[in-house]
mmCIF file of C-alpha atoms and ligand atoms in Angstrom:
data_model
loop_
_atom_site.group_PDB
_atom_site.id
_atom_site.type_symbol
_atom_site.label_atom_id
_atom_site.label_comp_id
_atom_site.label_asym_id
_atom_site.label_seq_id
_atom_site.Cartn_x
_atom_site.Cartn_y
_atom_site.Cartn_z
ATOM 1 C CA MET A 71 56.230 53.460 52.146
ATOM 2 C CA THR A 72 57.058 54.480 55.565
ATOM 3 C CA ILE A 73 59.948 57.021 57.138
ATOM 4 C CA ARG A 74 60.969 55.563 60.824
ATOM 5 C CA ILE A 75 61.803 58.962 62.748
ATOM 6 C CA ALA A 76 63.449 58.797 66.200
ATOM 7 C CA GLN A 77 62.214 61.971 68.211
ATOM 8 C CA ILE A 78 64.599 62.788 71.259
ATOM 9 C CA SER A 79 64.311 65.908 73.456
ATOM 10 C CA ASP A 80 65.934 67.890 76.347
ATOM 11 C CA ALA A 81 68.631 65.883 77.032
ATOM 12 C CA HIS A 82 70.224 68.652 78.712
ATOM 13 C CA LEU A 83 74.041 67.601 77.858
ATOM 14 C CA GLY A 84 76.772 69.117 79.834
ATOM 15 C CA ALA A 85 80.728 69.605 79.307
ATOM 16 C CA SER A 86 82.016 69.795 83.020
ATOM 17 C CA ARG A 87 78.475 68.990 84.609
ATOM 18 C CA ASP A 88 76.591 66.109 83.375
ATOM 19 C CA PRO A 89 73.947 64.938 85.664
ATOM 20 C CA PHE A 90 71.764 63.607 82.660
ATOM 21 C CA GLY A 91 74.545 62.501 80.467
ATOM 22 C CA PRO A 92 74.154 59.076 81.423
ATOM 23 C CA ASN A 93 70.600 58.598 80.479
ATOM 24 C CA PHE A 94 71.066 60.257 77.173
ATOM 25 C CA ASP A 95 73.909 57.582 76.729
ATOM 26 C CA LEU A 96 71.641 54.720 77.087
ATOM 27 C CA ALA A 97 69.190 56.356 75.070
ATOM 28 C CA ALA A 98 71.711 57.037 72.434
ATOM 29 C CA GLN A 99 72.697 53.143 72.243
ATOM 30 C CA GLN A 100 68.846 52.331 72.132
ATOM 31 C CA ILE A 101 68.091 54.692 69.197
ATOM 32 C CA ARG A 102 71.359 53.642 67.937
ATOM 33 C CA ASP A 103 69.862 50.026 67.590
ATOM 34 C CA ALA A 104 66.631 50.686 66.542
ATOM 35 C CA ARG A 105 68.269 52.089 63.247
ATOM 36 C CA PRO A 106 65.287 55.220 62.099
ATOM 37 C CA ASP A 107 65.779 56.787 59.229
ATOM 38 C CA LEU A 108 66.198 60.137 61.154
ATOM 39 C CA LEU A 109 66.837 61.374 63.763
ATOM 40 C CA LEU A 110 65.026 64.538 65.117
ATOM 41 C CA ALA A 111 65.957 66.673 68.342
ATOM 42 C CA THR A 112 63.454 69.210 69.735
ATOM 43 C CA GLY A 113 65.564 71.396 71.763
ATOM 44 C CA ASP A 114 67.513 71.789 74.861
ATOM 45 C CA LEU A 115 70.385 69.299 73.942
ATOM 46 C CA SER A 116 72.461 71.405 76.290
ATOM 47 C CA LEU A 117 72.603 71.801 80.213
ATOM 48 C CA ASP A 118 73.377 75.471 79.572
ATOM 49 C CA GLY A 119 74.272 76.503 76.202
ATOM 50 C CA ALA A 120 72.737 79.706 76.223
ATOM 51 C CA ASP A 121 75.562 81.034 78.409
ATOM 52 C CA SER A 122 78.110 77.982 77.760
ATOM 53 C CA GLU A 123 79.958 77.723 74.281
ATOM 54 C CA ALA A 124 81.743 74.476 75.467
ATOM 55 C CA ASP A 125 78.166 73.184 76.811
ATOM 56 C CA LEU A 126 76.278 73.571 73.167
ATOM 57 C CA ALA A 127 79.369 72.511 71.528
ATOM 58 C CA SER A 128 79.646 69.297 73.617
ATOM 59 C CA ALA A 129 75.998 68.712 73.549
ATOM 60 C CA TRP A 130 75.754 68.929 69.410
ATOM 61 C CA ALA A 131 78.709 66.408 69.412
ATOM 62 C CA ARG A 132 76.975 63.669 71.203
ATOM 63 C CA HIS A 133 73.943 64.030 69.452
ATOM 64 C CA ALA A 134 76.005 63.544 66.341
ATOM 65 C CA ALA A 135 77.649 60.734 67.928
ATOM 66 C CA ILE A 136 74.599 58.554 67.806
ATOM 67 C CA GLY A 137 75.636 58.333 64.161
ATOM 68 C CA LEU A 138 72.079 58.999 62.338
ATOM 69 C CA GLU A 139 71.188 61.699 59.748
ATOM 70 C CA TRP A 140 69.711 64.069 62.115
ATOM 71 C CA ARG A 141 67.903 67.799 62.044
ATOM 72 C CA ALA A 142 67.645 69.446 65.814
ATOM 73 C CA VAL A 143 65.854 73.022 66.845
ATOM 74 C CA PRO A 144 66.845 74.863 69.264
ATOM 75 C CA GLY A 145 65.882 75.238 73.125
ATOM 76 C CA ASN A 146 65.530 78.287 75.624
ATOM 77 C CA HIS A 147 68.740 76.516 77.216
ATOM 78 C CA ASP A 148 70.410 76.178 74.067
ATOM 79 C CA VAL A 149 69.700 79.927 72.606
ATOM 80 C CA GLY A 150 67.925 81.629 75.397
ATOM 81 C CA ASP A 151 64.478 82.460 75.443
ATOM 82 C CA GLU A 152 62.027 85.240 74.434
ATOM 83 C CA ALA A 153 62.801 88.851 76.398
ATOM 84 C CA LEU A 154 58.898 88.883 77.134
ATOM 85 C CA LEU A 155 59.115 86.407 79.434
ATOM 86 C CA GLY A 156 61.566 88.099 81.713
ATOM 87 C CA GLY A 157 64.203 85.499 82.199
ATOM 88 C CA ARG A 158 67.664 85.529 83.272
ATOM 89 C CA GLN A 159 69.195 84.497 79.655
ATOM 90 C CA PRO A 160 66.938 86.582 77.027
ATOM 91 C CA TRP A 161 67.483 85.278 73.454
ATOM 92 C CA ASN A 162 69.683 87.381 71.393
ATOM 93 C CA THR A 163 71.784 87.478 67.832
ATOM 94 C CA ALA A 164 75.055 86.614 69.820
ATOM 95 C CA ARG A 165 73.070 83.597 71.202
ATOM 96 C CA ALA A 166 71.618 82.182 68.118
ATOM 97 C CA ALA A 167 74.796 83.101 66.359
ATOM 98 C CA ARG A 168 76.777 80.419 68.291
ATOM 99 C CA TRP A 169 73.621 77.964 67.576
ATOM 100 C CA ARG A 170 73.869 78.414 63.635
ATOM 101 C CA ALA A 171 77.504 77.939 63.570
ATOM 102 C CA LEU A 172 77.389 74.170 64.853
ATOM 103 C CA ALA A 173 73.603 73.327 64.007
ATOM 104 C CA GLY A 174 72.817 76.032 60.518
ATOM 105 C CA PRO A 175 69.662 77.677 60.520
ATOM 106 C CA ARG A 176 67.205 77.598 62.947
ATOM 107 C CA LEU A 177 64.163 77.176 60.586
ATOM 108 C CA TRP A 178 64.446 74.333 58.078
ATOM 109 C CA VAL A 179 62.263 72.165 55.553
ATOM 110 C CA HIS A 180 62.814 68.565 55.319
ATOM 111 C CA ASP A 181 60.440 66.663 52.985
ATOM 112 C CA LEU A 182 59.625 63.340 53.110
ATOM 113 C CA PRO A 183 57.153 61.064 50.972
ATOM 114 C CA GLY A 184 53.466 62.830 51.995
ATOM 115 C CA TRP A 185 55.155 64.843 54.148
ATOM 116 C CA ARG A 186 56.709 68.000 54.882
ATOM 117 C CA LEU A 187 58.981 68.557 58.331
ATOM 118 C CA ILE A 188 59.299 72.274 59.272
ATOM 119 C CA GLY A 189 61.814 73.092 62.056
ATOM 120 C CA LEU A 190 61.382 76.238 63.834
ATOM 121 C CA ASP A 191 62.600 78.217 66.613
ATOM 122 C CA THR A 192 59.997 78.939 68.971
ATOM 123 C CA GLN A 193 62.142 81.208 71.558
ATOM 124 C CA SER A 194 62.174 83.774 69.114
ATOM 125 C CA LEU A 195 58.899 84.521 67.094
ATOM 126 C CA LEU A 196 58.489 87.883 68.876
ATOM 127 C CA THR A 197 62.079 88.938 68.574
ATOM 128 C CA ASP A 198 63.496 87.855 65.098
ATOM 129 C CA ALA A 199 61.011 89.020 62.441
ATOM 130 C CA ALA A 200 63.261 87.775 59.585
ATOM 131 C CA GLN A 201 61.970 84.093 60.184
ATOM 132 C CA TRP A 202 58.530 84.966 59.115
ATOM 133 C CA GLU A 203 59.111 84.892 55.784
ATOM 134 C CA VAL A 204 60.881 81.917 55.743
ATOM 135 C CA LEU A 205 57.857 80.053 57.662
ATOM 136 C CA ALA A 206 55.493 81.428 55.120
ATOM 137 C CA GLU A 207 57.443 80.274 52.229
ATOM 138 C CA ALA A 208 57.923 76.620 53.911
ATOM 139 C CA ILE A 209 54.452 76.728 54.587
ATOM 140 C CA ALA A 210 52.983 77.987 51.367
ATOM 141 C CA GLY A 211 55.072 75.542 49.156
ATOM 142 C CA ALA A 212 54.481 72.113 51.142
ATOM 143 C CA ALA A 213 52.543 71.135 47.484
ATOM 144 C CA GLY A 214 49.804 68.917 49.109
ATOM 145 C CA ARG A 215 51.932 67.118 51.463
ATOM 146 C CA ALA A 216 50.801 66.721 55.550
ATOM 147 C CA ILE A 217 52.966 69.429 57.457
ATOM 148 C CA ALA A 218 54.258 68.540 60.749
ATOM 149 C CA LEU A 219 55.978 71.312 62.360
ATOM 150 C CA VAL A 220 59.087 70.303 65.176
ATOM 151 C CA GLN A 221 59.706 72.803 67.601
ATOM 152 C CA HIS A 222 60.709 72.815 71.111
ATOM 153 C CA LYS A 223 57.845 74.267 72.923
ATOM 154 C CA PRO A 224 54.347 73.246 72.269
ATOM 155 C CA LEU A 225 51.582 75.677 70.392
ATOM 156 C CA THR A 226 49.537 75.295 73.491
ATOM 157 C CA GLU A 227 48.921 73.622 77.083
ATOM 158 C CA GLN A 228 45.306 72.951 76.299
ATOM 159 C CA SER A 229 43.722 74.880 73.854
ATOM 160 C CA LEU A 230 44.579 76.986 70.812
ATOM 161 C CA ALA A 231 42.624 79.874 72.071
ATOM 162 C CA ASP A 232 44.530 79.813 75.750
ATOM 163 C CA ALA A 233 45.553 83.586 76.565
ATOM 164 C CA ALA A 234 47.955 82.637 78.863
ATOM 165 C CA VAL A 235 51.495 83.975 78.572
ATOM 166 C CA ASN A 236 53.907 81.540 80.622
ATOM 167 C CA TYR A 237 57.255 79.994 80.360
ATOM 168 C CA TRP A 238 55.689 76.632 78.760
ATOM 169 C CA PRO A 239 53.809 77.281 75.471
ATOM 170 C CA VAL A 240 54.348 79.340 72.267
ATOM 171 C CA LEU A 241 52.756 83.069 73.328
ATOM 172 C CA PRO A 242 49.388 83.545 72.032
ATOM 173 C CA ALA A 243 50.136 86.064 69.729
ATOM 174 C CA PRO A 244 52.974 84.357 67.738
ATOM 175 C CA ARG A 245 50.557 81.318 68.081
ATOM 176 C CA ALA A 246 47.870 83.156 66.348
ATOM 177 C CA ARG A 247 50.142 84.654 63.794
ATOM 178 C CA LEU A 248 51.787 81.104 62.723
ATOM 179 C CA LEU A 249 48.253 79.285 62.262
ATOM 180 C CA ALA A 250 46.893 82.097 60.149
ATOM 181 C CA LEU A 251 49.976 81.343 57.786
ATOM 182 C CA PHE A 252 48.278 77.808 57.234
ATOM 183 C CA GLY A 253 45.076 79.917 56.281
ATOM 184 C CA ASP A 254 41.752 77.695 55.973
ATOM 185 C CA ALA A 255 43.956 74.577 56.891
ATOM 186 C CA ARG A 256 45.973 73.501 59.836
ATOM 187 C CA PRO A 257 49.115 71.537 60.442
ATOM 188 C CA ALA A 258 48.722 67.734 60.382
ATOM 189 C CA LEU A 259 50.832 67.109 63.406
ATOM 190 C CA VAL A 260 53.023 69.137 65.906
ATOM 191 C CA LEU A 261 56.280 67.577 67.448
ATOM 192 C CA SER A 262 57.637 69.617 70.519
ATOM 193 C CA GLY A 263 59.726 68.976 73.756
ATOM 194 C CA HIS A 264 60.167 71.627 76.607
ATOM 195 C CA LEU A 265 57.376 69.942 78.640
ATOM 196 C CA HIS A 266 59.521 67.129 80.084
ATOM 197 C CA MET A 267 56.221 65.062 79.860
ATOM 198 C CA TRP A 268 54.732 62.563 77.219
ATOM 199 C CA ARG A 269 51.303 63.609 75.912
ATOM 200 C CA ASP A 270 50.073 62.655 72.443
ATOM 201 C CA ARG A 271 46.594 64.714 71.932
ATOM 202 C CA VAL A 272 44.471 65.440 69.256
ATOM 203 C CA ALA A 273 43.145 69.315 70.087
ATOM 204 C CA ASP A 274 41.795 71.633 67.597
ATOM 205 C CA GLY A 275 41.987 69.740 64.738
ATOM 206 C CA ILE A 276 46.268 69.342 64.903
ATOM 207 C CA ARG A 277 47.586 66.225 66.671
ATOM 208 C CA GLN A 278 49.977 67.541 69.170
ATOM 209 C CA ILE A 279 52.914 65.302 70.659
ATOM 210 C CA TRP A 280 54.739 66.056 73.752
ATOM 211 C CA ALA A 281 58.287 64.178 73.860
ATOM 212 C CA PRO A 282 59.566 63.181 76.975
ATOM 213 C CA SER A 283 62.870 64.585 78.047
ATOM 214 C CA THR A 284 65.739 61.606 78.167
ATOM 215 C CA GLY A 285 66.764 63.645 81.410
ATOM 216 C CA PHE A 286 64.879 64.482 84.123
ATOM 217 C CA ILE A 287 60.958 65.430 85.201
ATOM 218 C CA VAL A 288 59.744 68.475 87.016
ATOM 219 C CA GLY A 289 57.598 67.342 89.668
ATOM 220 C CA ASP A 290 54.225 67.996 90.570
ATOM 221 C CA PRO A 291 55.060 70.474 93.189
ATOM 222 C CA TRP A 292 56.735 72.826 90.714
ATOM 223 C CA GLN A 293 54.978 72.128 87.324
ATOM 224 C CA HIS A 294 51.079 71.015 86.533
ATOM 225 C CA ALA A 295 51.011 67.321 85.532
ATOM 226 C CA LEU A 296 49.271 67.569 82.372
ATOM 227 C CA GLY A 297 50.929 64.594 80.603
ATOM 228 C CA GLU A 298 52.335 61.820 81.610
ATOM 229 C CA LYS A 299 56.081 62.519 83.839
ATOM 230 C CA ARG A 300 58.574 60.009 82.497
ATOM 231 C CA VAL A 301 61.896 59.614 80.661
ATOM 232 C CA GLY A 302 61.921 58.558 77.169
ATOM 233 C CA TRP A 303 61.955 59.032 73.651
ATOM 234 C CA VAL A 304 59.678 58.641 70.782
ATOM 235 C CA MET A 305 59.740 56.830 67.382
ATOM 236 C CA HIS A 306 57.475 58.059 65.091
ATOM 237 C CA HIS A 307 56.152 56.485 61.382
ATOM 238 C CA PHE A 308 55.240 58.911 58.905
ATOM 239 C CA HIS A 309 53.614 57.210 55.894
ATOM 240 C CA ALA A 310 53.525 58.186 52.574
ATOM 241 C CA ASP A 311 49.469 58.442 52.392
ATOM 242 C CA GLY A 312 49.909 61.574 54.982
ATOM 243 C CA THR A 313 48.860 59.199 58.290
ATOM 244 C CA HIS A 314 51.314 59.129 60.843
ATOM 245 C CA ASP A 315 51.477 56.654 64.169
ATOM 246 C CA CYS A 316 54.293 56.736 67.228
ATOM 247 C CA GLU A 317 54.841 55.109 70.416
ATOM 248 C CA LEU A 318 56.955 56.065 73.570
ATOM 249 C CA ARG A 319 60.111 54.354 74.040
ATOM 250 C CA ASP A 320 61.133 53.701 77.570
ATOM 251 C CA VAL A 321 64.824 53.763 78.556
ATOM 252 C CA PRO A 322 65.708 50.288 80.654
ATOM 253 C CA GLY A 323 68.334 51.683 83.024
ATOM 254 C CA ALA A 324 67.442 55.636 82.895
ATOM 255 C CA ILE A 325 66.926 57.267 86.191
ATOM 256 C CA CYS A 326 63.670 59.370 86.573
ATOM 257 C CA HIS A 327 65.453 62.202 88.083
ATOM 258 C CA ASP A 328 63.169 65.033 89.565
ATOM 259 C CA LEU A 329 64.392 68.554 88.554
ATOM 260 C CA GLY A 330 62.797 69.845 91.787
ATOM 261 C CA ASP A 331 65.079 67.856 94.000
ATOM 262 C CA MET A 332 68.239 68.890 92.479
ATOM 263 C CA PRO A 333 68.696 72.507 92.866
ATOM 264 C CA GLU A 334 72.226 72.177 91.904
ATOM 265 C CA VAL A 335 71.445 72.111 88.451
ATOM 266 C CA TYR A 336 69.495 75.263 87.835
ATOM 267 C CA GLY A 337 68.481 76.810 91.317
ATOM 268 C CA PRO A 338 65.475 76.049 93.427
ATOM 269 C CA LEU A 339 62.355 75.641 91.560
ATOM 270 C CA ALA A 340 59.234 78.236 92.061
ATOM 271 C CA PRO A 341 56.108 76.007 93.621
ATOM 272 C CA VAL A 342 53.244 76.270 91.597
ATOM 273 C CA ARG A 343 50.032 76.923 92.963
ATOM 274 C CA GLN A 344 47.973 73.825 93.464
ATOM 275 C CA ASP A 345 44.179 74.597 92.975
HETATM 276 FE FE1 FE2 B 467 64.642 71.447 78.599
HETATM 277 FE FE1 FE2 B 468 63.218 74.153 77.205
#
């Protein structure tokens, strides 16, 4: 038995300003036509849901209107980001409550034949102590199923041993704490977004899949190219024997916007060092 799951990520939909909406609408129709069993949205559904209730509500409604059973995890543009990172929208309980009113708990479990999907909020692993107990129970209770973590930020950019503290991956301390919950085992799969790149890679014994955004990429002057910079979505096949395969789906007619050329959206981006 195989369960087909569409993963859409980083749509960045706005209620009043909506530069990436047309791309999303094309992808949404493509997903509807593909008739997957489940839809996963891996964060940044909204353009500015961290500050705008209207953005968050309309982004949620437009994902729901695809008309499939679906699950979502929040991104930094939906609920804010770890205060340690020093951004202008720190994760807090008010932002998390807005998400909860629409989406329910930020942590969830969804079982399939042979698999347990665990959704989590990577923006609050340092701040929100309450979720660790739920995570530990979800992992311990998998009862032999392979575990797929479903999250906004990737576990790491390259290696689980990376010590870098920056905007892109799960921070080193919560990464180590999360992996420790698995004991000697590892999650089989980690599905994430946030990087706005496509990458399908096995590293440190974990298959780590980065879904691209449907809306935009961040060009090389502003973000290192660790994967393929393109827009699209991912179709996954979860097999009951605990195996999995997936493929990238391009969206015909979608525009590959570069956020670096659109300072009107989030302001000018800082260049990265090219060395
Ligand atoms: Fe994003
Ligand atoms: Fe993000």
